[in-house]
Every structure is written in structure tokens, then in C-alpha cells.
PDB file of C-alpha atoms in Angstrom:
ATOM      1  CA  MET A   1      89.415 105.289 106.914  1.00  0.00           C
ATOM      2  CA  SER A   2      91.376 107.436 104.574  1.00  0.00           C
ATOM      3  CA  LYS A   3      94.284 109.887 105.717  1.00  0.00           C
ATOM      4  CA  THR A   4      94.570 110.884 102.280  1.00  0.00           C
ATOM      5  CA  VAL A   5      93.033 114.101  99.914  1.00  0.00           C
ATOM      6  CA  ALA A   6      92.902 113.290  96.251  1.00  0.00           C
ATOM      7  CA  ILE A   7      94.082 116.110  94.123  1.00  0.00           C
ATOM      8  CA  LYS A   8      93.508 117.036  90.312  1.00  0.00           C
ATOM      9  CA  LEU A   9      96.217 119.270  88.859  1.00  0.00           C
ATOM     10  CA  ASN A  10      94.468 120.987  85.973  1.00  0.00           C
ATOM     11  CA  LEU A  11      96.814 122.700  82.748  1.00  0.00           C
ATOM     12  CA  THR A  12      99.551 124.385  83.895  1.00  0.00           C
ATOM     13  CA  LEU A  13      99.413 123.581  87.342  1.00  0.00           C
ATOM     14  CA  GLN A  14     100.637 119.901  86.708  1.00  0.00           C
ATOM     15  CA  LYS A  15     104.029 121.117  86.881  1.00  0.00           C
ATOM     16  CA  TYR A  16     103.466 121.279  90.849  1.00  0.00           C
ATOM     17  CA  ALA A  17     102.863 117.280  90.792  1.00  0.00           C
ATOM     18  CA  PRO A  18     105.320 115.138  92.104  1.00  0.00           C
ATOM     19  CA  ALA A  19     107.838 113.771  89.423  1.00  0.00           C
ATOM     20  CA  GLY A  20     105.599 110.897  87.335  1.00  0.00           C
ATOM     21  CA  ALA A  21     102.489 111.631  89.002  1.00  0.00           C
ATOM     22  CA  GLY A  22     100.994 113.146  86.052  1.00  0.00           C
ATOM     23  CA  GLY A  23      98.052 115.742  87.161  1.00  0.00           C
ATOM     24  CA  THR A  24      96.475 113.047  89.847  1.00  0.00           C
ATOM     25  CA  VAL A  25      97.790 113.195  93.198  1.00  0.00           C
ATOM     26  CA  GLU A  26      97.003 111.588  96.554  1.00  0.00           C
ATOM     27  CA  LEU A  27      98.718 113.025  99.575  1.00  0.00           C
ATOM     28  CA  GLU A  28      99.033 112.110 102.832  1.00  0.00           C
ATOM     29  CA  MET A  29      98.226 115.169 105.276  1.00  0.00           C
ATOM     30  CA  ASP A  30      97.805 116.222 108.923  1.00  0.00           C
ATOM     31  CA  PHE A  31      94.075 116.798 109.673  1.00  0.00           C
ATOM     32  CA  PRO A  32      92.732 119.122 110.320  1.00  0.00           C
ATOM     33  CA  CYS A  33      94.060 121.283 107.447  1.00  0.00           C
ATOM     34  CA  THR A  34      92.842 123.642 104.679  1.00  0.00           C
ATOM     35  CA  ALA A  35      92.908 123.657 101.105  1.00  0.00           C
ATOM     36  CA  GLY A  36      95.426 126.106 101.422  1.00  0.00           C
ATOM     37  CA  ASP A  37      97.733 123.895 103.602  1.00  0.00           C
ATOM     38  CA  VAL A  38      97.159 121.412 100.467  1.00  0.00           C
ATOM     39  CA  LEU A  39      98.522 123.926  97.963  1.00  0.00           C
ATOM     40  CA  ARG A  40     101.507 124.724 100.378  1.00  0.00           C
ATOM     41  CA  ARG A  41     102.126 120.919 100.396  1.00  0.00           C
ATOM     42  CA  LEU A  42     102.229 120.955  97.071  1.00  0.00           C
ATOM     43  CA  HIS A  43     105.062 124.113  96.577  1.00  0.00           C
ATOM     44  CA  ILE A  44     102.092 126.047  94.999  1.00  0.00           C
ATOM     45  CA  PRO A  45     103.273 129.860  95.439  1.00  0.00           C
ATOM     46  CA  GLU A  46     101.014 132.042  97.274  1.00  0.00           C
ATOM     47  CA  GLN A  47     101.006 134.427  94.385  1.00  0.00           C
ATOM     48  CA  GLU A  48      99.784 132.085  91.661  1.00  0.00           C
ATOM     49  CA  PRO A  49      96.384 132.266  91.059  1.00  0.00           C
ATOM     50  CA  VAL A  50      94.340 129.377  91.638  1.00  0.00           C
ATOM     51  CA  LEU A  51      90.750 128.488  91.586  1.00  0.00           C
ATOM     52  CA  ILE A  52      90.073 125.540  94.331  1.00  0.00           C
ATOM     53  CA  THR A  53      87.173 123.104  94.151  1.00  0.00           C
ATOM     54  CA  LEU A  54      86.412 120.884  97.086  1.00  0.00           C
ATOM     55  CA  ASN A  55      83.907 118.119  96.320  1.00  0.00           C
ATOM     56  CA  GLY A  56      82.635 119.594  93.015  1.00  0.00           C
ATOM     57  CA  ARG A  57      82.144 123.146  94.988  1.00  0.00           C
ATOM     58  CA  GLN A  58      83.959 126.061  94.683  1.00  0.00           C
ATOM     59  CA  VAL A  59      86.090 127.299  97.761  1.00  0.00           C
ATOM     60  CA  LEU A  60      88.462 129.806  99.100  1.00  0.00           C
ATOM     61  CA  ALA A  61      92.019 128.520 100.852  1.00  0.00           C
ATOM     62  CA  ASP A  62      90.716 128.817 104.239  1.00  0.00           C
ATOM     63  CA  GLU A  63      88.267 126.140 103.518  1.00  0.00           C
ATOM     64  CA  PRO A  64      88.860 123.293 105.907  1.00  0.00           C
ATOM     65  CA  VAL A  65      89.800 119.781 104.227  1.00  0.00           C
ATOM     66  CA  GLN A  66      88.796 116.063 105.325  1.00  0.00           C
ATOM     67  CA  ALA A  67      90.502 112.995 104.972  1.00  0.00           C
ATOM     68  CA  GLY A  68      88.943 111.655 101.688  1.00  0.00           C
ATOM     69  CA  ASP A  69      87.905 114.696 100.062  1.00  0.00           C
ATOM     70  CA  ALA A  70      88.655 115.675  96.518  1.00  0.00           C
ATOM     71  CA  LEU A  71      90.143 118.795  95.072  1.00  0.00           C
ATOM     72  CA  LYS A  72      90.479 120.090  91.796  1.00  0.00           C
ATOM     73  CA  LEU A  73      92.805 122.958  91.250  1.00  0.00           C
ATOM     74  CA  PHE A  74      92.691 125.042  88.447  1.00  0.00           C
ATOM     75  CA  PRO A  75      95.104 128.189  86.711  1.00  0.00           C
ATOM     76  CA  LEU A  76      93.162 131.561  86.980  1.00  0.00           C
ATOM     77  CA  LEU A  77      93.875 132.219  83.090  1.00  0.00           C
ATOM     78  CA  ALA A  78      93.187 135.973  81.433  1.00  0.00           C
ATOM     79  CA  GLY A  79      93.170 136.642  77.852  1.00  0.00           C
ATOM     80  CA  GLY A  80      91.268 139.077  75.194  1.00  0.00           C
TER      81      GLY A  80
END
């Protein structure tokens, strides 16, 4: 059984990926954990507005994450 979480960092969040990883990362995590734990592990600041999807559905940072799950992280952008 996988003990990792797959993470896709999109757009400006790619700067938080480990060197050479591009925008896709697999992290070994201690389970149980939450989506917020994954963000902290990537050193994404709490004040950074991030949209999180877990296995294709939008979730909040306190959502439980299981081994083998897939997270996609998107920066919240504003414009006008």
C-alpha cells in the first residue's frame, strides 16, 4: 500500500515544489493527516490563498487525506 500523496502544484504554487520536481510531487506523509498538513509540509504559507482539490473535489485544509490520494493545488487569482 502506498504511503504517499500525489500533489500537483499549479501556476505560481510550483515555486513550493522541491528543486527539480516541476509541478508534480509525491510526498511521504505520516497518516492520519489533513490537506493543511500537506501544505505545511510543502512550506506553503498559511496566508497564501490556495484552492485545494482532493481526488477531484474541492475541499478545505482540514479535510483528512489518506495514502494514495491525489491533491491538486491552485492559487486563488484576482483580477479585473
